[in-house]
mmCIF file of C-alpha atoms in Angstrom:
data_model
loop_
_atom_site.group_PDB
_atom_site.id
_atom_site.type_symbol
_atom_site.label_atom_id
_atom_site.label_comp_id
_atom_site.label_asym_id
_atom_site.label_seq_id
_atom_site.Cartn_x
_atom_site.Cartn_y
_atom_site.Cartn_z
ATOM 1 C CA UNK A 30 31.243 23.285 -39.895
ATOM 2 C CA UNK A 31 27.476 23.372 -38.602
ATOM 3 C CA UNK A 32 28.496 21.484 -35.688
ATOM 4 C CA UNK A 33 31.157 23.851 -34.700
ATOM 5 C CA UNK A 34 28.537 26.661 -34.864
ATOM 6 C CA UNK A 35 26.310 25.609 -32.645
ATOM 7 C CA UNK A 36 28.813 24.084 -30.311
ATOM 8 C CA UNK A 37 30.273 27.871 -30.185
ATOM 9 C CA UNK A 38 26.706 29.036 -30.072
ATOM 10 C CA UNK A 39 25.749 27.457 -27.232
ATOM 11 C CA UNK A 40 28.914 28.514 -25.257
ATOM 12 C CA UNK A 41 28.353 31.868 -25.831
ATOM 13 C CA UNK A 42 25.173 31.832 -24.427
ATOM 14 C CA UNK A 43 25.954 29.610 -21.085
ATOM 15 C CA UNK A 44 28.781 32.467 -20.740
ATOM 16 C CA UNK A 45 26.910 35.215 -21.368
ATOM 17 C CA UNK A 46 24.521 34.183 -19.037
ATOM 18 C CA UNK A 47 26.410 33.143 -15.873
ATOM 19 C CA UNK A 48 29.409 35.946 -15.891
ATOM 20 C CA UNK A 49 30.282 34.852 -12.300
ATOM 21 C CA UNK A 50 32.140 31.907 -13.855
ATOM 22 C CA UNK A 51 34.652 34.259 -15.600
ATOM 23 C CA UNK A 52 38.245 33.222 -15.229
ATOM 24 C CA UNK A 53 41.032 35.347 -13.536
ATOM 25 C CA UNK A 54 44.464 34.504 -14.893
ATOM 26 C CA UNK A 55 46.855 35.801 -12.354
ATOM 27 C CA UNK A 56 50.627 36.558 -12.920
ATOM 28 C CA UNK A 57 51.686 32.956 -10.979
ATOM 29 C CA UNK A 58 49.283 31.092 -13.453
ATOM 30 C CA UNK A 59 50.515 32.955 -16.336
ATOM 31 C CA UNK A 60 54.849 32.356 -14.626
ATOM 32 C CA UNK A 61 53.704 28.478 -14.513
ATOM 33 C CA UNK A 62 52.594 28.564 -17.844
ATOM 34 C CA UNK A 63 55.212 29.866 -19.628
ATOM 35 C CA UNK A 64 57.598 27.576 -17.618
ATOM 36 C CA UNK A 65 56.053 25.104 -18.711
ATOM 37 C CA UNK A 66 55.700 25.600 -22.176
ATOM 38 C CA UNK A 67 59.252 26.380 -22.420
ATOM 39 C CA UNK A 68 59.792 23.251 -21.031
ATOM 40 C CA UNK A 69 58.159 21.432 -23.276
ATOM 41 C CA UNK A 70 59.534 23.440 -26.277
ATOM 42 C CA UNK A 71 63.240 22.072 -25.148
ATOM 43 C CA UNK A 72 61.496 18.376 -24.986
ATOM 44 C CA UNK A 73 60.580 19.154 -28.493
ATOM 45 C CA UNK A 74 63.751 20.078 -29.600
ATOM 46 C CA UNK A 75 66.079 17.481 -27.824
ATOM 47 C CA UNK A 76 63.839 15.232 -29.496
ATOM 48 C CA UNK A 77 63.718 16.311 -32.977
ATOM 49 C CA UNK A 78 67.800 16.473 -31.977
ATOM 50 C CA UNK A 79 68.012 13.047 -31.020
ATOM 51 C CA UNK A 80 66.362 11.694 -34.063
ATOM 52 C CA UNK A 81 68.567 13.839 -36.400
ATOM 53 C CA UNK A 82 71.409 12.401 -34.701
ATOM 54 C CA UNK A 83 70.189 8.866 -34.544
ATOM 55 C CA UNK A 84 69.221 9.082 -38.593
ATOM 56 C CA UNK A 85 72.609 10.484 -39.427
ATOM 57 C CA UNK A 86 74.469 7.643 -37.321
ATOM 58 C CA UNK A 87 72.919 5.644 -38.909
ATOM 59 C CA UNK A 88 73.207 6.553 -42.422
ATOM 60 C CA UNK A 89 76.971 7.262 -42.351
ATOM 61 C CA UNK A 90 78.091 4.607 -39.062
ATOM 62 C CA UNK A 91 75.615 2.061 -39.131
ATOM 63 C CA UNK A 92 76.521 -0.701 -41.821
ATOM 64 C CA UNK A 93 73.673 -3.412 -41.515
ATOM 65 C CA UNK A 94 75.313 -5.672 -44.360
ATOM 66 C CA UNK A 95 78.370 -6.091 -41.915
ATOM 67 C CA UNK A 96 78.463 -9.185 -38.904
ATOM 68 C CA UNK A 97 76.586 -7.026 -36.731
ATOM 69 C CA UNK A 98 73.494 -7.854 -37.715
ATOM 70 C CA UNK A 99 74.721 -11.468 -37.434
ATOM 71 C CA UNK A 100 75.512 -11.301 -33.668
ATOM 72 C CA UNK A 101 72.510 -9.564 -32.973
ATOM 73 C CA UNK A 102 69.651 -11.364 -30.967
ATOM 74 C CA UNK A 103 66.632 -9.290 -30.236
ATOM 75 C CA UNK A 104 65.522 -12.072 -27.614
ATOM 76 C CA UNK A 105 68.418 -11.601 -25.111
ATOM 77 C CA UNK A 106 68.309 -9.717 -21.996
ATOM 78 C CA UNK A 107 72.146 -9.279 -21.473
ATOM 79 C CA UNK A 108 73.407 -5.763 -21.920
ATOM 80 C CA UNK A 109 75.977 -4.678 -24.333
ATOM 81 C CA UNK A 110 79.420 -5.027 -24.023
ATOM 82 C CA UNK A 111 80.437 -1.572 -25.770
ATOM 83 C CA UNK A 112 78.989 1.547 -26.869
ATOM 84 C CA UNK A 113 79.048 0.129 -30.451
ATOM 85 C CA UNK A 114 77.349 -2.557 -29.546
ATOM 86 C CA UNK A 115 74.591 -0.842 -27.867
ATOM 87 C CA UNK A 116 73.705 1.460 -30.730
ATOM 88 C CA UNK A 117 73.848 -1.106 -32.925
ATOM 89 C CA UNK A 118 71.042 -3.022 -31.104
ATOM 90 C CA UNK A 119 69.055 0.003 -30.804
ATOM 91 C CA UNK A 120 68.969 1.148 -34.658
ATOM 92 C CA UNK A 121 68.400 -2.439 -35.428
ATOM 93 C CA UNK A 122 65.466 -2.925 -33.337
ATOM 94 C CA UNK A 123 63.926 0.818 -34.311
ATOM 95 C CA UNK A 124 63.531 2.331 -37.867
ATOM 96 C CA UNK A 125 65.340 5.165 -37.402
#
């Protein structure tokens, strides 16, 4: 809490005394910004999207106790046959 005073202290000084360092935000900065934070806002939710979907396969598709988990091999590098096949590897090597 101290430490956050003085660091805030001491910035208001070095600003107050050097005003020619004062930062001009102009409408192209302010166009890239919210771009970009947009962006990142649909990275967020295609995410949080992905996982839902991923947890829910996996709770109602995914049956572990079946020969899947047999036939799987986390040490080889050949791809899967079928699109069964390659979620099943994925949600058995992640905790989803």
């Amino acid at each position: 809490m101290l430490k956050n005073k003085i660091f805030l202290s001491v910035i208001t000084i070095i600003s107050a005394m050097q005003p020619c360092f004062a930062l001009t935000i102009s409408n192209e900065m302010l166009f890239a910004a919210k771009k970009f934070i947009l962006a990142m806002i649909g990275v967020l939710i295609s995410s949080i999207l992905i996982y839902i979907g991923l947890s829910l396969y996996n709770k109602f598709f995914h049956n572990p106790k079946t020969n899947e988990k047999t036939t799987y091999d986390e040490n080889t590098l050949e791809p899967a046959k079928t699109l069964d096949n390659a979620i099943s590897n994925f949600l058995n090597r992640t905790d989803v």
